[in-house]
PDB file of C-alpha atoms in Angstrom:
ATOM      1  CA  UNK A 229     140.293  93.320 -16.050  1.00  0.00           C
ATOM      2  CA  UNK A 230     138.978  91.145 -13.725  1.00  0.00           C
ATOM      3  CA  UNK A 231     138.014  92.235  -9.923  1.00  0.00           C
ATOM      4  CA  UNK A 232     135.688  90.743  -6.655  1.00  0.00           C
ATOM      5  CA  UNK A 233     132.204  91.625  -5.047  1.00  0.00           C
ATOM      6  CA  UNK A 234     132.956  92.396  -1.665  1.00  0.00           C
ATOM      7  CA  UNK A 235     129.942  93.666  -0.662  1.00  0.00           C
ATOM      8  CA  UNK A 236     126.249  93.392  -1.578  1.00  0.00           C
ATOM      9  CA  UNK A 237     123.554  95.929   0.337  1.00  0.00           C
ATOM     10  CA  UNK A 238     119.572  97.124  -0.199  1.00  0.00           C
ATOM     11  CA  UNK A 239     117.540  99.243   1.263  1.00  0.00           C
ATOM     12  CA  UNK A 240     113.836  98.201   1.535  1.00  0.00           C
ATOM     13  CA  UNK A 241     112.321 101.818   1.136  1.00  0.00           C
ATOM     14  CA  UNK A 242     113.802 105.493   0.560  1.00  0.00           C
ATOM     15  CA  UNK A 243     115.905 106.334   3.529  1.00  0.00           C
ATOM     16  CA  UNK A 244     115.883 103.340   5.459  1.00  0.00           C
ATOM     17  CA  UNK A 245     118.922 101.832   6.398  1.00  0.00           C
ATOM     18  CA  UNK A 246     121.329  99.795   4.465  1.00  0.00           C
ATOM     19  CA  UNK A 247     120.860  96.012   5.202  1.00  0.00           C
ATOM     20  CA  UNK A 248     123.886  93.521   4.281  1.00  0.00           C
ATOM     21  CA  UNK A 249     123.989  90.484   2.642  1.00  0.00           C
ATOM     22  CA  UNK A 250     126.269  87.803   1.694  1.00  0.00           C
ATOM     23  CA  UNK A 251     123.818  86.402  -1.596  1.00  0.00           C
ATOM     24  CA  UNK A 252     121.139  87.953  -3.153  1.00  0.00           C
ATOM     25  CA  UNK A 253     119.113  87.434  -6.475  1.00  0.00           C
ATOM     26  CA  UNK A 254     119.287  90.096  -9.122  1.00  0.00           C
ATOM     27  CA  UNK A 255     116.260  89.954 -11.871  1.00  0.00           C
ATOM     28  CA  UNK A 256     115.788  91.832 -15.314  1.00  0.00           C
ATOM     29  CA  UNK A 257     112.525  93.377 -13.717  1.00  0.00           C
ATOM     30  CA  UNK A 258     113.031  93.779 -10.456  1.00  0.00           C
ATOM     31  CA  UNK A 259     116.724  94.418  -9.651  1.00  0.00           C
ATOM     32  CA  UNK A 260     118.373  93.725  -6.600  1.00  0.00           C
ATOM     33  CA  UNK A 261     116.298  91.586  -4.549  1.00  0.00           C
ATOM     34  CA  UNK A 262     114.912  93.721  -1.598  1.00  0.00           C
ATOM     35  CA  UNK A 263     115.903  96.728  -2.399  1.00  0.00           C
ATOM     36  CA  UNK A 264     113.399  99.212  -3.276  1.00  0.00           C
ATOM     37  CA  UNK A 265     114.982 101.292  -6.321  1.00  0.00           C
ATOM     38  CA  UNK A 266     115.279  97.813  -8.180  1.00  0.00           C
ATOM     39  CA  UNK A 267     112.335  98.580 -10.703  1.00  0.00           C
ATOM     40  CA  UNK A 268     114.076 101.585 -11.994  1.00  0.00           C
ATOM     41  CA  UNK A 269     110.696 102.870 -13.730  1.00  0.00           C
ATOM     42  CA  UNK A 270     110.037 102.523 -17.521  1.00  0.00           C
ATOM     43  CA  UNK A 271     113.793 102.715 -18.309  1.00  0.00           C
ATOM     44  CA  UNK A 272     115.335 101.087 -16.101  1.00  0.00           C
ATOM     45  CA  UNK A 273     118.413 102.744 -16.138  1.00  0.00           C
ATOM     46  CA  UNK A 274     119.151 102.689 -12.135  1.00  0.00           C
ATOM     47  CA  UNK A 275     118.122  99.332 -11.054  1.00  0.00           C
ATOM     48  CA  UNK A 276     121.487  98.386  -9.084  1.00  0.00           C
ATOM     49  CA  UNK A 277     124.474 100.848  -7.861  1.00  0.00           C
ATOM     50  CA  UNK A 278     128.465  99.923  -7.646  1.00  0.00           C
ATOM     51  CA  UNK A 279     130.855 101.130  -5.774  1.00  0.00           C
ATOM     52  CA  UNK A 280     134.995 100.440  -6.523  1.00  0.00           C
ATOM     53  CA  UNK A 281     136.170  99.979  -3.070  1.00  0.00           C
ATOM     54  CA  UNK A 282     139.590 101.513  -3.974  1.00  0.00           C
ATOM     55  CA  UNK A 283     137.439 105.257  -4.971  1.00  0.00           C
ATOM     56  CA  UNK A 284     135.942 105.148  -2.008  1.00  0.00           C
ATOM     57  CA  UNK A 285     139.321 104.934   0.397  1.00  0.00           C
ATOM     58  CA  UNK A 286     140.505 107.655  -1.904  1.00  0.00           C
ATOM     59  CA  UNK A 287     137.681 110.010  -1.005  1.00  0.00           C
ATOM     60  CA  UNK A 288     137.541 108.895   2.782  1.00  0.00           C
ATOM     61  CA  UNK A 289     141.615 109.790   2.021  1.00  0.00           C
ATOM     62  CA  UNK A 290     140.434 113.266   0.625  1.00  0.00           C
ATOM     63  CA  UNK A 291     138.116 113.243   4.103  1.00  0.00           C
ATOM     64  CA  UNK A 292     140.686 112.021   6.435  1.00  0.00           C
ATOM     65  CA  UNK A 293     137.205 109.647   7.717  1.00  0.00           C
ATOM     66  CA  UNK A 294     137.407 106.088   7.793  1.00  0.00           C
ATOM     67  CA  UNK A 295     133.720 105.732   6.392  1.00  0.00           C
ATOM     68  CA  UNK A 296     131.839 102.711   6.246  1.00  0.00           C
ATOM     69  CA  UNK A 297     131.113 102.054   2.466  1.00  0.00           C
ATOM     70  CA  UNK A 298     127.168 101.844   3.214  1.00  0.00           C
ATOM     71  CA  UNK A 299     126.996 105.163   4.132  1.00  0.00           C
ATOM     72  CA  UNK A 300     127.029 105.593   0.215  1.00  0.00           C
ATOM     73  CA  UNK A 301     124.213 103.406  -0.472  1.00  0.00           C
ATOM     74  CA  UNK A 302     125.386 102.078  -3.100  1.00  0.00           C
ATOM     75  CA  UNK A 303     124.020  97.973  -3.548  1.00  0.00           C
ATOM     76  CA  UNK A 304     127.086  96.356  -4.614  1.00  0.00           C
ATOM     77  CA  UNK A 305     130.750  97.153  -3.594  1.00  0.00           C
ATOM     78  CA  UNK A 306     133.342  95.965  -5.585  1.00  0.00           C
ATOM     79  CA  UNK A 307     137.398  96.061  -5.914  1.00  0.00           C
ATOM     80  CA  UNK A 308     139.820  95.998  -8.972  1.00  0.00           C
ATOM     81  CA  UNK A 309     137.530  98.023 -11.592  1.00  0.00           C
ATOM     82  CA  UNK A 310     137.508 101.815 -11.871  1.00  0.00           C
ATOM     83  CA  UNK A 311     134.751 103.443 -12.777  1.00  0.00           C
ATOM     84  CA  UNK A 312     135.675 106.458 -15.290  1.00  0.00           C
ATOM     85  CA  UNK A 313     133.702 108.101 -18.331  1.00  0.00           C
ATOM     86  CA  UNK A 314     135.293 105.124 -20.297  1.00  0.00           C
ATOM     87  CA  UNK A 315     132.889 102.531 -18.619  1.00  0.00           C
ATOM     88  CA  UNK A 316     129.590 103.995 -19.692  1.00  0.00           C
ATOM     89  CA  UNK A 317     127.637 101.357 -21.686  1.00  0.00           C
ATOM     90  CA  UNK A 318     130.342  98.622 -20.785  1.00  0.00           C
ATOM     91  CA  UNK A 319     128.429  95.263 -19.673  1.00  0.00           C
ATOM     92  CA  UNK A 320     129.674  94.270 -16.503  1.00  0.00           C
ATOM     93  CA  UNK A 321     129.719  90.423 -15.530  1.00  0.00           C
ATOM     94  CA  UNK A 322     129.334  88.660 -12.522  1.00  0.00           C
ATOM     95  CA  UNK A 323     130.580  85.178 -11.973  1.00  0.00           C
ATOM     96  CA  UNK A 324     128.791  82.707 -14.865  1.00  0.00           C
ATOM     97  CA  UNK A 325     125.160  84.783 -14.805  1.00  0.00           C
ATOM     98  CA  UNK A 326     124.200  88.383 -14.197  1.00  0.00           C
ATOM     99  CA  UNK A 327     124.708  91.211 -16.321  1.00  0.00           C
ATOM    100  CA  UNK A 328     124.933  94.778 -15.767  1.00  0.00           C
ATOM    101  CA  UNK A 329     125.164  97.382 -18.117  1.00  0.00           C
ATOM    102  CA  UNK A 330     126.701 100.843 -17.097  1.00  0.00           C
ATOM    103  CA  UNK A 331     124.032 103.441 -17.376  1.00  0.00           C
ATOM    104  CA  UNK A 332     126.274 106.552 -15.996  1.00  0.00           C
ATOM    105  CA  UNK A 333     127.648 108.206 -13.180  1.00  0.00           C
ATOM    106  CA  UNK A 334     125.710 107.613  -9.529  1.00  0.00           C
ATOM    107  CA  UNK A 335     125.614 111.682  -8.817  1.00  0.00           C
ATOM    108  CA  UNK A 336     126.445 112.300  -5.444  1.00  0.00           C
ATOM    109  CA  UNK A 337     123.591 114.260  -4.036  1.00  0.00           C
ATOM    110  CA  UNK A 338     123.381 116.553  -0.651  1.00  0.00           C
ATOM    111  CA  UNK A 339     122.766 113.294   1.620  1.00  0.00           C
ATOM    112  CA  UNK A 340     126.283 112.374   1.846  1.00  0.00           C
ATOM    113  CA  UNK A 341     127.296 115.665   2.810  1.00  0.00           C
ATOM    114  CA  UNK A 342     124.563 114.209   6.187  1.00  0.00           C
ATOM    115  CA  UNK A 343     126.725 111.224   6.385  1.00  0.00           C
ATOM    116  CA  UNK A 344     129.813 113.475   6.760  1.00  0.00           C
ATOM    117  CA  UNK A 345     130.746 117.358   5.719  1.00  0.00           C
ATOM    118  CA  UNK A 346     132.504 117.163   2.324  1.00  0.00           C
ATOM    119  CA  UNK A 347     132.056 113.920   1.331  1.00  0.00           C
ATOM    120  CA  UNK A 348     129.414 115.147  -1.626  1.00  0.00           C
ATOM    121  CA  UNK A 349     132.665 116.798  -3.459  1.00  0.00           C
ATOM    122  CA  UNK A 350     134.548 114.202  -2.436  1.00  0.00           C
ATOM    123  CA  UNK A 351     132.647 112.041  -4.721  1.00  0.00           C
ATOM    124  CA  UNK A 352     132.791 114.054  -7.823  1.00  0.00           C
ATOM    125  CA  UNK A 353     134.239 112.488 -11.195  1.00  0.00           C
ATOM    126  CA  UNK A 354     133.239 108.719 -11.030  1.00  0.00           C
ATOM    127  CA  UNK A 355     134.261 108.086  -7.133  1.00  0.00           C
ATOM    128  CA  UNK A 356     130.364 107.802  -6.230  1.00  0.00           C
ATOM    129  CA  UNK A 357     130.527 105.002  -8.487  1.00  0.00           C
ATOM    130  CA  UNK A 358     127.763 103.536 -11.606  1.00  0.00           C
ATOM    131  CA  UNK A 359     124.212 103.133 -12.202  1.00  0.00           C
ATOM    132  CA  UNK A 360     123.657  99.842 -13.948  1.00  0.00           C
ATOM    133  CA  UNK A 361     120.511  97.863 -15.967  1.00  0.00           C
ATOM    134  CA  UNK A 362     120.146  94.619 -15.364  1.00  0.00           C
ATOM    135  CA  UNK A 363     120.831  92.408 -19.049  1.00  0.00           C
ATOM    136  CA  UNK A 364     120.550  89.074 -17.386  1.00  0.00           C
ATOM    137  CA  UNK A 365     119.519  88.399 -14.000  1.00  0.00           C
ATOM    138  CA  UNK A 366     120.899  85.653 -11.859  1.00  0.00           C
ATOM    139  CA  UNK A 367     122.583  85.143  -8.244  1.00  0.00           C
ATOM    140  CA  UNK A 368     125.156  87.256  -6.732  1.00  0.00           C
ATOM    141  CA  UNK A 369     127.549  86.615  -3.779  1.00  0.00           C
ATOM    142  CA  UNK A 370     130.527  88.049  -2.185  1.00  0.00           C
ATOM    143  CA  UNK A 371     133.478  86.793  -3.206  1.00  0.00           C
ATOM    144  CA  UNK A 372     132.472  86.193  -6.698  1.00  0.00           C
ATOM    145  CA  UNK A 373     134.446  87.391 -10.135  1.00  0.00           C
ATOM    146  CA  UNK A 374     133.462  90.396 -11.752  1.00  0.00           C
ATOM    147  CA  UNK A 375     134.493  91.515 -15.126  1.00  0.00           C
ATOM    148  CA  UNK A 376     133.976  93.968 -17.720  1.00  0.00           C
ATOM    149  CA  UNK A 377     133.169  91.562 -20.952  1.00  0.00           C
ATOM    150  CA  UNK A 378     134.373  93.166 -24.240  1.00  0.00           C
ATOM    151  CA  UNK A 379     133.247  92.114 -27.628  1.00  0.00           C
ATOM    152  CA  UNK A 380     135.613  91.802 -29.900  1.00  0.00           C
TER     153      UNK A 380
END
């Protein structure tokens, strides 16, 4: 299954607003370049967020709100892989570099209900999208391949 980054956002500290980008550098110890949840602590497990572009119209759908997909604040949006139970531990590739493995489920929390009344529900199973390690590190840009690689 192959899909496309769209989108690519940080935030430099908690709360602060999402900035956009069209590149950015993802590193096994740092994360997302610029973004301030990219150390993830000892484990790691939350060091860049995804987003599938097609959940996210469904639950603006659910809404009837045509939401911009930072409001989220997720880091990377992307289009053409759903995110479902199935994915957890998947590696996810992008272009010839980076590597992201699936940690679990980005919990929608009572923030988004801020953004817009509903929208934390809206959300639930998968739609809020993935928390993801980094395996390898590399450069990232919109318009790039992504894939879930399978070992066979």
């Amino acid at each position: 299954m192959v899909g496309k980054l769209l989108g690519i956002a940080t935030k430099p500290t908690k709360r602060a607003g999402m900035e956009l980008h069209e590149s950015r550098i993802i590193t096994f110890n740092g994360g997302l370049e610029g973004d301030h949840r990219g150390r993830g602590g000892l484990n790691r497990e939350r060091q860049v967020t995804l987003l599938s572009v097609e959940s996210w119209a469904e639950a603006c759908k659910e809404l009837g709100a045509a939401l911009d997909w930072t409001a989220r604040r997720a880091n990377i949006l992307i289009e053409g892989i759903a995110f479902n139970p199935t994915i957890l531990n998947k590696w996810i590739n992008f272009g010839d570099n980076v590597v992201l493995e699936v940690t679990g489920e980005t919990k929608p929390c009572k923030r988004m209900d801020e953004v817009h009344f509903g929208l934390q529900n809206a959300l639930r199973n998968w739609r809020g999208g993935v928390c993801c390690r980094v395996i390898q590190g590399g450069f990232v840009r919109v318009g790039t391949n992504v894939e879930i690689l399978t070992f066979e």
